[in-house]
Rosetta silent file (secondary structure, phi, psi, omega in degrees, C-alpha in Angstrom):
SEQUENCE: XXXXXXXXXXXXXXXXXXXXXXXXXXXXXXXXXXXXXXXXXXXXXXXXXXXXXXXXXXXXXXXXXXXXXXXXXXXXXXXXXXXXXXXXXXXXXXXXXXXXXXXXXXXXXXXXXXXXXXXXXXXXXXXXXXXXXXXXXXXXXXXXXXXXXXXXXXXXXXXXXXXXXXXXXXXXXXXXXXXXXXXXXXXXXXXXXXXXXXXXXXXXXXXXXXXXXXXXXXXXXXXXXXXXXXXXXXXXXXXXXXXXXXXXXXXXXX
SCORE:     score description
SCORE:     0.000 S_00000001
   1 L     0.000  143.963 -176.914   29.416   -9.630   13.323 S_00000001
   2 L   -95.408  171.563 -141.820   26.143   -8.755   12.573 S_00000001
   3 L   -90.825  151.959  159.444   25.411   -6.954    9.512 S_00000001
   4 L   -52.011  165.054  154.169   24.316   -3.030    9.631 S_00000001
   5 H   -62.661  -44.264  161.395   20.587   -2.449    8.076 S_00000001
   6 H   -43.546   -7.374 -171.013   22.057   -0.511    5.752 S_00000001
   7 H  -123.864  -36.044  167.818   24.566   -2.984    4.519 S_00000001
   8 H   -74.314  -33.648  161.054   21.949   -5.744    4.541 S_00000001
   9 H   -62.239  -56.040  171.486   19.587   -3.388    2.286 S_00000001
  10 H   -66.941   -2.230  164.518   22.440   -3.093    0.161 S_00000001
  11 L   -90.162   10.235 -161.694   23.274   -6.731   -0.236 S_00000001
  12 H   -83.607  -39.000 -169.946   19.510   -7.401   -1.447 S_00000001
  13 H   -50.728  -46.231  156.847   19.511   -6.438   -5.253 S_00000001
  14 H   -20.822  -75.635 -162.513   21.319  -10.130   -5.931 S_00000001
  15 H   -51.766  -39.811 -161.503   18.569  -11.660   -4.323 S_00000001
  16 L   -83.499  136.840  171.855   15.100   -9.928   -5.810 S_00000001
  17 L  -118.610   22.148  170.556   13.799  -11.069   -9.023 S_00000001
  18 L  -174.855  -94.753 -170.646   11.421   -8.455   -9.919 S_00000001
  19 L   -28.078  165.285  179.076   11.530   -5.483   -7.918 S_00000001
  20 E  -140.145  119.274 -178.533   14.633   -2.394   -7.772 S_00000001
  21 E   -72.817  172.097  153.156   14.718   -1.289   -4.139 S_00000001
  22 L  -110.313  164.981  171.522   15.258    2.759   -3.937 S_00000001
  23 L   -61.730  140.555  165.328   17.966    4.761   -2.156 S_00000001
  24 L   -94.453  129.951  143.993   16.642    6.223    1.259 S_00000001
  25 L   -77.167  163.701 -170.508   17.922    9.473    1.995 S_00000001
  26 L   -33.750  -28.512  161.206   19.799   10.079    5.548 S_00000001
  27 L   -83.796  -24.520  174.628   16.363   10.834    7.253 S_00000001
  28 H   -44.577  -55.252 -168.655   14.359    7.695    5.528 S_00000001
  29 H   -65.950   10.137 -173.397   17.269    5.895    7.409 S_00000001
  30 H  -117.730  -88.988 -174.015   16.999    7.075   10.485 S_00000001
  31 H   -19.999  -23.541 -163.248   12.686    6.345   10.301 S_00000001
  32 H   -92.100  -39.842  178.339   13.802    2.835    8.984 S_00000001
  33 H   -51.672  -55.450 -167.771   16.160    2.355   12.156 S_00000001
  34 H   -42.788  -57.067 -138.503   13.101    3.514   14.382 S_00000001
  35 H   -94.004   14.901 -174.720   10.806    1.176   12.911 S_00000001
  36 H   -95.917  -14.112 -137.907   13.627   -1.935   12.157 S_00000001
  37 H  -116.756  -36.578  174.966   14.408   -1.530   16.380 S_00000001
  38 L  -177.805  122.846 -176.432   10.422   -1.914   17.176 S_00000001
  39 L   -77.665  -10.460 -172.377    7.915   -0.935   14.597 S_00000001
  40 L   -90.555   56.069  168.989    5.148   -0.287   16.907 S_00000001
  41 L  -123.798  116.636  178.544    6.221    3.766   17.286 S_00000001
  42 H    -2.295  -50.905 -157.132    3.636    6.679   16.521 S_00000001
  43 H   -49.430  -61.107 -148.077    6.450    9.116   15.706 S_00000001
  44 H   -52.844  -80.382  158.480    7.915    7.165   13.082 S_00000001
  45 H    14.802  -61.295  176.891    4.358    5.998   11.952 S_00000001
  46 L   -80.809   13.480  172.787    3.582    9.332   10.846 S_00000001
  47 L  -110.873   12.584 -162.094    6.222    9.674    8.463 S_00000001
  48 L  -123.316  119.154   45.812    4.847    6.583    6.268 S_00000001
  49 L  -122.341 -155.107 -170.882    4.109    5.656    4.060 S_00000001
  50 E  -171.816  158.782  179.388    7.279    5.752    1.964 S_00000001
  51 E   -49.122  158.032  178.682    9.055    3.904   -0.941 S_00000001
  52 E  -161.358  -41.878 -176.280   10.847    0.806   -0.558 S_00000001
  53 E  -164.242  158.444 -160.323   11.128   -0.737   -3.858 S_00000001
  54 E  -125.888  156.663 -165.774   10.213    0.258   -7.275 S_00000001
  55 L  -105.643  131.377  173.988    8.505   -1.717  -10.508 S_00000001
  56 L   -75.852 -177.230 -155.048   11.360   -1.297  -13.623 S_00000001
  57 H   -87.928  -42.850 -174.601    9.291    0.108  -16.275 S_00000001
  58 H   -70.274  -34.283  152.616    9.077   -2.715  -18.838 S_00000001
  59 H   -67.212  -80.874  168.678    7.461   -4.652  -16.090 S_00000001
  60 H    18.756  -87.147  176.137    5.517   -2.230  -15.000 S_00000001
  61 H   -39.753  -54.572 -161.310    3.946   -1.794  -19.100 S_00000001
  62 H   -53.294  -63.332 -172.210    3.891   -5.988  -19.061 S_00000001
  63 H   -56.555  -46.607 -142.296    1.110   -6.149  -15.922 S_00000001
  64 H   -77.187  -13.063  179.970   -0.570   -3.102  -17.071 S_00000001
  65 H   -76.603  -29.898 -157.907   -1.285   -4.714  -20.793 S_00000001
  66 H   -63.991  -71.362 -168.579   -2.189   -7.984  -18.748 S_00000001
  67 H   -70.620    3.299  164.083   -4.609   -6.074  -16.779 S_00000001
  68 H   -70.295  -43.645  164.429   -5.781   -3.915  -19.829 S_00000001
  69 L   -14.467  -42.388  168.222   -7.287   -7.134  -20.992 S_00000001
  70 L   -80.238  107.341  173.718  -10.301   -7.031  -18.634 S_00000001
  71 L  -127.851   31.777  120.815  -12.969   -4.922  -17.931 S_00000001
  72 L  -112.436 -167.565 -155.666  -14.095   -5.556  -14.957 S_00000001
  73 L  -103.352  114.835  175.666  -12.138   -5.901  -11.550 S_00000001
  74 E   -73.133  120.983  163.546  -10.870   -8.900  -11.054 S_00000001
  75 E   -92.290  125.384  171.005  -10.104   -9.507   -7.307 S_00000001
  76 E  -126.687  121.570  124.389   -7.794  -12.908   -5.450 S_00000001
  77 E   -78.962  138.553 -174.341   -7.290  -13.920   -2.299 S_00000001
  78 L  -109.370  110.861 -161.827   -4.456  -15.213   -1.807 S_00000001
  79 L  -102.503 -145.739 -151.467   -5.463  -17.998    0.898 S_00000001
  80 L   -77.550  -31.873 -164.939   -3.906  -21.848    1.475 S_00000001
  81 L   -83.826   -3.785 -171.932   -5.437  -23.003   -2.264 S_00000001
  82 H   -59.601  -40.315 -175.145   -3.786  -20.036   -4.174 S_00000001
  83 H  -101.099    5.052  148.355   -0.915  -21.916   -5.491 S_00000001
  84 H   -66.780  -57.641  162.162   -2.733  -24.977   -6.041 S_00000001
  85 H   -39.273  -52.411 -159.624   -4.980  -23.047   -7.980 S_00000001
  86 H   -69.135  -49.302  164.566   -2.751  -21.636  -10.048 S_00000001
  87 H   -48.362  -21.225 -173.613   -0.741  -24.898  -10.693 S_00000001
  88 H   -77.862  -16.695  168.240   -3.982  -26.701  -12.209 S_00000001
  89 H    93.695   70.399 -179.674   -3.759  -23.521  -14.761 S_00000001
  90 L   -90.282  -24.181  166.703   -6.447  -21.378  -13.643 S_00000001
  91 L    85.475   36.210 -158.017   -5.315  -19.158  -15.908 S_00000001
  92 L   -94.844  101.790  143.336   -4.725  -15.933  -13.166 S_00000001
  93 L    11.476  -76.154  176.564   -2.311  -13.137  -15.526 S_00000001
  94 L   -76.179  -37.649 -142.054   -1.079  -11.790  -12.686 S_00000001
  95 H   -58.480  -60.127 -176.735   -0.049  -14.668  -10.827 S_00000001
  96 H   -27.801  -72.328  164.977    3.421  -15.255  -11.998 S_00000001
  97 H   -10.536  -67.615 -159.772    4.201  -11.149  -10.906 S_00000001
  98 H   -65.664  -37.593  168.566    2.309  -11.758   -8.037 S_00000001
  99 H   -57.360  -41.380 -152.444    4.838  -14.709   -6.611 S_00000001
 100 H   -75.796  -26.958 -178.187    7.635  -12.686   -7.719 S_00000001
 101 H   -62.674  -75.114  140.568    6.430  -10.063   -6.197 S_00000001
 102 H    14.104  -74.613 -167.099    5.669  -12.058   -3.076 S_00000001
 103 H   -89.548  -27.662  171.282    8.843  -13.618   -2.602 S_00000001
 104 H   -76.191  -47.595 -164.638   10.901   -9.838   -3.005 S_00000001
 105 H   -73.043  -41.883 -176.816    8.522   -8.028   -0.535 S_00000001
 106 H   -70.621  -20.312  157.100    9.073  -10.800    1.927 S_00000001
 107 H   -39.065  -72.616  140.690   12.702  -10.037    1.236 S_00000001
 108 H   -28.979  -54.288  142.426   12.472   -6.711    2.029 S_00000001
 109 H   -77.865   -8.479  177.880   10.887   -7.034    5.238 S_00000001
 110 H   -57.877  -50.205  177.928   12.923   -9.743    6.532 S_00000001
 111 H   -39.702  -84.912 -155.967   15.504   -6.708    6.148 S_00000001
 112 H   -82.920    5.156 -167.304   13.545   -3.988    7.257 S_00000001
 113 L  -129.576   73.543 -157.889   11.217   -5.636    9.892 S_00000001
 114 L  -102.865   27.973 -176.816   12.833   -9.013   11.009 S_00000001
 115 L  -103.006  -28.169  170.693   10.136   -9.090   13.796 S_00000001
 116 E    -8.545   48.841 -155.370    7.603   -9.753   10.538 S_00000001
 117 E  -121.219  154.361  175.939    5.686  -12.464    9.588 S_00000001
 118 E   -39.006  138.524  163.207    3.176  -13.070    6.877 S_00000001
 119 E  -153.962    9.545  137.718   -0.475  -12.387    7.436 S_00000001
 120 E  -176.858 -174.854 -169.298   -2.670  -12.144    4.459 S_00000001
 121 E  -153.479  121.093  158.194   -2.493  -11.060    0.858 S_00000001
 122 E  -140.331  177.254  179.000   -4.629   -9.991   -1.642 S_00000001
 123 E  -158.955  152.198  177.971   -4.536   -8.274   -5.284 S_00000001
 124 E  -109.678  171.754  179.569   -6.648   -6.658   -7.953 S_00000001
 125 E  -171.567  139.638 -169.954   -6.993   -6.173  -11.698 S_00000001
 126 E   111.513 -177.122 -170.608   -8.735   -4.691  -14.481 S_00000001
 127 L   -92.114   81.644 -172.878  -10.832   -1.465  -15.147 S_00000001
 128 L   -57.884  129.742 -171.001  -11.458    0.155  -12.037 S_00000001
 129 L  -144.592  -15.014  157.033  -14.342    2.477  -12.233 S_00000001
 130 L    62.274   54.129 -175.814  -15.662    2.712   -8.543 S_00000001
 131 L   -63.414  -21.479  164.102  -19.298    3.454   -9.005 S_00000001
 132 L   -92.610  168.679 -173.798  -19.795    3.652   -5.101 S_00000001
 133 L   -71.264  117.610  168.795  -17.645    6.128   -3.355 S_00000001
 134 L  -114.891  115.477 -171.787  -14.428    4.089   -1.978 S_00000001
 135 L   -59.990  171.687  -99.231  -14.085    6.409    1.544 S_00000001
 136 L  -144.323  149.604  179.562  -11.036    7.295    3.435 S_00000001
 137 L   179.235  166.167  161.761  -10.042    3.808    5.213 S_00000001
 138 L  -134.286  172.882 -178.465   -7.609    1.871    6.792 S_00000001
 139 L  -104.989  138.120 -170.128   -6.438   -1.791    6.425 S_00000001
 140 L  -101.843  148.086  176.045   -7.287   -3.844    9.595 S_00000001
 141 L  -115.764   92.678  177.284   -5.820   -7.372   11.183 S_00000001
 142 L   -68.417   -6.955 -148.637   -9.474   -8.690   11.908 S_00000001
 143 L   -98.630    2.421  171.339   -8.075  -11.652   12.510 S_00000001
 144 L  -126.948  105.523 -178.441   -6.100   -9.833   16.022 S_00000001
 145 L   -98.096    4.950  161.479   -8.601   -7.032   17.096 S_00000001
 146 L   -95.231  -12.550 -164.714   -5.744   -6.232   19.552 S_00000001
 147 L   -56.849  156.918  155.759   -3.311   -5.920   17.272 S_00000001
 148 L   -65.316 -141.241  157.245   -1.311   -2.671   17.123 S_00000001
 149 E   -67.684  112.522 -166.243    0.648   -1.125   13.905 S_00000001
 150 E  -130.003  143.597 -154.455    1.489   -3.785   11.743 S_00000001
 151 E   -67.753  160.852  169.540    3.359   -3.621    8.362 S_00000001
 152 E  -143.951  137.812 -175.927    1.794   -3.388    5.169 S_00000001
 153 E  -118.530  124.447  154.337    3.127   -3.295    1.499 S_00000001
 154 E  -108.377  150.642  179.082    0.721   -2.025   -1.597 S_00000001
 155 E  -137.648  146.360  171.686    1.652   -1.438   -5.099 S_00000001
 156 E  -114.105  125.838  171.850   -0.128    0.358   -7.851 S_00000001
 157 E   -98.168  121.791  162.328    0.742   -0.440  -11.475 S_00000001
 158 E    85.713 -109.085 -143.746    0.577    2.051  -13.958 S_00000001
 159 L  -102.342  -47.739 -135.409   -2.442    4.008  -13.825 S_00000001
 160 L  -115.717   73.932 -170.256   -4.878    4.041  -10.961 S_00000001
 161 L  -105.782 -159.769 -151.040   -3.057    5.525   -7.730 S_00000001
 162 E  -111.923 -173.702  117.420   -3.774    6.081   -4.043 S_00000001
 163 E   -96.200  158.695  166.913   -3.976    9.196   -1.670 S_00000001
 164 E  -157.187  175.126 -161.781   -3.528    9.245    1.564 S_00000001
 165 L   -92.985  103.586 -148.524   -3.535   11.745    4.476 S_00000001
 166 L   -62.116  141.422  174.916    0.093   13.085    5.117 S_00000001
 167 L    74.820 -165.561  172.584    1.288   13.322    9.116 S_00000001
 168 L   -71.802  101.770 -171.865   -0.695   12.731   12.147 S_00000001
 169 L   -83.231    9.335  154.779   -4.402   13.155   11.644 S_00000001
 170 L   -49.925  -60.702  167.576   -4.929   13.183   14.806 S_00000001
 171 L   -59.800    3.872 -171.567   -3.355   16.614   15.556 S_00000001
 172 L   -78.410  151.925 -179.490   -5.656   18.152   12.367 S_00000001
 173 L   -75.568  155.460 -151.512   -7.549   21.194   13.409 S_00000001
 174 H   -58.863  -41.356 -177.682  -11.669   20.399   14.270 S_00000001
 175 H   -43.084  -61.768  178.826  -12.118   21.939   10.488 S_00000001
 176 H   -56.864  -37.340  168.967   -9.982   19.658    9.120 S_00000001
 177 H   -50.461  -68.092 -172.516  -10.989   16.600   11.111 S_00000001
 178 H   -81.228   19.760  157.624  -14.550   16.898    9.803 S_00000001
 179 H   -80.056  -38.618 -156.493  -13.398   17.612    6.173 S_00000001
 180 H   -90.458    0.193  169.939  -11.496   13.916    6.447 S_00000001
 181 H   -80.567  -17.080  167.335  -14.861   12.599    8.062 S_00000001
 182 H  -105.468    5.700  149.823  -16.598   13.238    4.984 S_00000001
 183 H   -88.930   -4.429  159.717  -14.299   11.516    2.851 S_00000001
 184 H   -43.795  -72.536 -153.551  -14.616    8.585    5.575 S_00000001
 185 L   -98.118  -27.278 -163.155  -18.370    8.331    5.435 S_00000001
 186 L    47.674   80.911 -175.395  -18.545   10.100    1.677 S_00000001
 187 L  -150.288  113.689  174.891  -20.971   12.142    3.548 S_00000001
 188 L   -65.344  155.902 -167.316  -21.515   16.102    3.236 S_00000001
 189 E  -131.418  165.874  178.266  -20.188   18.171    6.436 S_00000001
 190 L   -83.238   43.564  147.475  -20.187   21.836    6.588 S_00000001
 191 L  -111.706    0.073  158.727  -17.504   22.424    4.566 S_00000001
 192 E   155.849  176.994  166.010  -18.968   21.118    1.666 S_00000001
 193 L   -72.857  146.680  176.548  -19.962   17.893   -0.411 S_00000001
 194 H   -40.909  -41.596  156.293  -17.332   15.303   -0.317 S_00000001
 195 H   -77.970   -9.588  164.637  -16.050   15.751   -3.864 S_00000001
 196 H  -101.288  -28.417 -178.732  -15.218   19.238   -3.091 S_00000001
 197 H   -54.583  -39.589 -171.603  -13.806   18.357    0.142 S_00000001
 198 H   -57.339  -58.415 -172.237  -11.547   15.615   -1.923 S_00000001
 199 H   -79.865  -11.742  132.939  -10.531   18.187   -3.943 S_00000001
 200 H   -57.428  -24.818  153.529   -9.105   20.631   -1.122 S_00000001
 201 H   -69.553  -29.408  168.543   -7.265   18.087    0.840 S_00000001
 202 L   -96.864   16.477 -173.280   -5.515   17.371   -2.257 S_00000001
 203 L  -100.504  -76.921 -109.495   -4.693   21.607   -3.249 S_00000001
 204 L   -81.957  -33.698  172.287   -3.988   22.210    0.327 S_00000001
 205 L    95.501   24.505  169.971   -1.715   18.652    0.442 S_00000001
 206 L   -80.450  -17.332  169.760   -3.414   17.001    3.718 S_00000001
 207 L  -133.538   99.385 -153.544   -3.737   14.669    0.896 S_00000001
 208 E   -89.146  165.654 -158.502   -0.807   13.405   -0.692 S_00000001
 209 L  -100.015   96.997   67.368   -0.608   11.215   -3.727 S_00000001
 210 L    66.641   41.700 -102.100    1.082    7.665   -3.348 S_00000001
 211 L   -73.394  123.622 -176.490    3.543    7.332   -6.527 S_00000001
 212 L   -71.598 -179.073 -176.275    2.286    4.493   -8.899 S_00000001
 213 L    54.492   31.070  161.881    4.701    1.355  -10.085 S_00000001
 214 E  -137.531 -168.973  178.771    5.895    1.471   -6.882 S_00000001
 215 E  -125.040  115.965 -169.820    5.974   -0.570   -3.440 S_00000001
 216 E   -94.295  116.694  157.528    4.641    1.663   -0.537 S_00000001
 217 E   -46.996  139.703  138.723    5.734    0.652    3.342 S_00000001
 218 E  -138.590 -170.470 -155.805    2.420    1.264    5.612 S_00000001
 219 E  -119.420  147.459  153.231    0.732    0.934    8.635 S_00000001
 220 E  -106.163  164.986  169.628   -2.126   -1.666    9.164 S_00000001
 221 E   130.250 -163.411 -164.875   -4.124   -2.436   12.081 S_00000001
 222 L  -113.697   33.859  157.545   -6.891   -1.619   14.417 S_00000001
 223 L   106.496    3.258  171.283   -6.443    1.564   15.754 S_00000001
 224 L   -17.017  130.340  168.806   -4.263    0.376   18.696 S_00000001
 225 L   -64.764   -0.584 -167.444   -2.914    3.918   20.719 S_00000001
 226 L  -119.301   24.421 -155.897    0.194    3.250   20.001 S_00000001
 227 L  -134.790  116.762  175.801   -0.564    3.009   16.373 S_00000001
 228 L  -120.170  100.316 -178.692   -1.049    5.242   13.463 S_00000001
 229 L  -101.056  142.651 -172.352   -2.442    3.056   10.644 S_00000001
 230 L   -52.896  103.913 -159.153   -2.178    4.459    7.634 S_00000001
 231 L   -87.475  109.685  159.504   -5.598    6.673    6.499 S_00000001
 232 E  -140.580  174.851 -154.871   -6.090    6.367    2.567 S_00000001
 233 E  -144.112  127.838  175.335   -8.351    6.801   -0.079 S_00000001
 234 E   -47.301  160.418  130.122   -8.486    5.076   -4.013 S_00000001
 235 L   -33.170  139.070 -169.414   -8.131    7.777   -6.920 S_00000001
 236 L  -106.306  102.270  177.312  -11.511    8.834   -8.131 S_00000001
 237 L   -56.548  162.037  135.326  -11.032    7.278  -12.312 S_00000001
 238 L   -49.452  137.184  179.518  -12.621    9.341  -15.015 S_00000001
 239 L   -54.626  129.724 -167.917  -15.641    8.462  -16.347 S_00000001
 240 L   110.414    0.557  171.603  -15.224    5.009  -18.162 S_00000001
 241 L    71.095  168.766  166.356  -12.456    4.073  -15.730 S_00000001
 242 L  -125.247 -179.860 -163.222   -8.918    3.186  -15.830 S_00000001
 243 L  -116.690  149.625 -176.257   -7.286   -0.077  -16.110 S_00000001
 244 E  -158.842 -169.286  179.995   -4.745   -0.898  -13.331 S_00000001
 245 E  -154.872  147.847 -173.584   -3.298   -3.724  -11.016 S_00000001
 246 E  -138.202  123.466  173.562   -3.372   -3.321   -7.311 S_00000001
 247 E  -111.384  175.942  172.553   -0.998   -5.634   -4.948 S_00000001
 248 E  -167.535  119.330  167.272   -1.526   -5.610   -0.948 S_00000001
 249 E  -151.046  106.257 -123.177    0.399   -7.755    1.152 S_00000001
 250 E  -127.611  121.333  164.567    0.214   -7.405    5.025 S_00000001
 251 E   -81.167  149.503 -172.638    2.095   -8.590    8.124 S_00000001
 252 E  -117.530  152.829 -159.316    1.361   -9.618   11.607 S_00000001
 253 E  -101.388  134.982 -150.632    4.768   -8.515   14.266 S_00000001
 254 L   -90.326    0.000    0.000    5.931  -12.090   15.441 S_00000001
C-alpha cells in the first residue's frame, strides 16, 4: 500500500543527518497535499513560502562562527566540479554542511514533491553588507524560459534574514503595486523613497520576515500564469554588516 504523505514525512527523521523537519499544522497539510498532487497551483502558491525543516541550534552557532571568519562574501556554485573541488581540499567551510544539507533537502522533496528533480544550487558566506540596493526579486529557471512554478529551498543561518511579500501580489491595490515597484527597481515612486517604502511594507506586513536557521519551501521560475514565484527581498544589514550563511537549492518538475 502506498504510504500517506503524512506518514512518509514522519518516517524521515531516521534518514536526515543535519536538518529537524517541523510539525505542519492541519492547514500546512492540506497546502502540502495541493502542491505534493501537482505543484504548479496559484492558490496554494500564495500561501508559501513556509517551513519545512529547521537548523538545531548548535549547528546553526557552528556555520555561523565558520562564516564569522570572513569578511567579505564568499559565493559557490555548486556546478559538475563542486565535489571534485572540494575533494582536492579547497578548503570551502561550508562544504561539509552544505552536502549534508544537500542530501536532507533532497530528502524532503522526494517526500513532498516526488515530481522533483535537481536543478541548480548555490550558497553564500561571510559579512554581508550590500552596498548596492539588493531589490525585490525572484529566482528564475533561465535555463527553461517556459518553465512554470518550480520548487525552491533557501536557508538563512543565524543572522542576516529575508523578507518577502505575503499573499498574491497580484491582487495588491495600484498604491501598493507601485510601493513594491520601488523596492523592485530601488527607485522613488510617489509614495516615497524606497527606504521608506521598505519600511511600510514591513509595519503594515505586505512584507513578512522569513525566520532565520531555517529551510523555507518557495516558488521559482519565470513568471509562467499559472505561477506565483515567490517575490523577496535581502535584509538591509547595519552599517558594518552582518556575518551570515545563505543556502539556495532549486528544482526543475520532472
Amino acid at each position: 500500500m502506498k504510504k500517506s504523505l503524512r506518514e512518509a514525512w514522519a518516517n524521515l527523521p531516521p534518514r536526515l543527518k543535519l536538518l529537524q523537519p517541523v510539525p505542519f499544522s492541519d492547514a500546512q497539510w492540506a497546502l502540502l497535499e495541493r502542491l505534493h498532487a501537482g505543484f504548479n497551483d496559484r492558490e496554494a502558491h500564495a500561501s508559501l513560502p513556509m517551513a519545512i525543516a529547521r537548523f538545531p541550534d548548535d549547528t546553526a552557532k557552528e556555520i555561523f562562527e565558520r562564516a564569522r571568519q570572513f569578511d567579505d562574501v564568499v559565493t559557490v556554485n555548486v556546478d559538475e566540479s563542486w565535489e571534485a573541488r572540494v575533494a582536492a581540499g579547497a578548503g570551502d567551510p561550508m562544504a561539509e554542511y552544505v552536502r549534508l544539507y544537500n542530501e536532507d533537502v533532497d530528502a524532503m522533496i522526494d517526500v513532498l514533491v516526488p515530481s522533483a528533480r535537481y536543478r541548480k544550487e548555490h550558497y553564500a558566506y561571510g559579512r554581508f553588507v550590500f552596498p548596492e540596493p539588493h531589490g525585490l526579486h525572484t529566482d528564475h529557471s533561465l535555463e527553461d524560459p517556459a518553465a512554470g512554478g518550480e520548487p525552491i529551498c533557501i536557508a538563512r543561518i543565524e543572522t542576516l534574514g529575508t523578507h518577502y511579500v505575503d499573499g498574491d501580489y497580484r491582487t495588491q491595490d495600484a498604491g501598493t503595486q507601485s510601493m513594491l515597484k520601488a523596492l523592485r527597481y530601488w527607485i522613488p515612486v510617489p509614495e516615497g523613497e524606497p527606504e521608506q517604502v521598505f519600511e511600510e511594507l514591513l509595519r503594515r506586513g505586505t512584507l513578512k520576515t522569513i525566520p532565520v536557521n531555517h529551510v523555507m519551501l518557495m516558488v521559482a521560475g519565470n513568471a509562467a500564469d499559472n505561477a506565483q514565484v515567490t517575490q523577496h527581498i535581502s535584509a538591509r544589514p547595519p552599517e558594518g554588516g552582518l556575518h551570515s550563511a545563505f543556502f539556495q537549492r532549486q528544482y526543475r518538475l520532472a
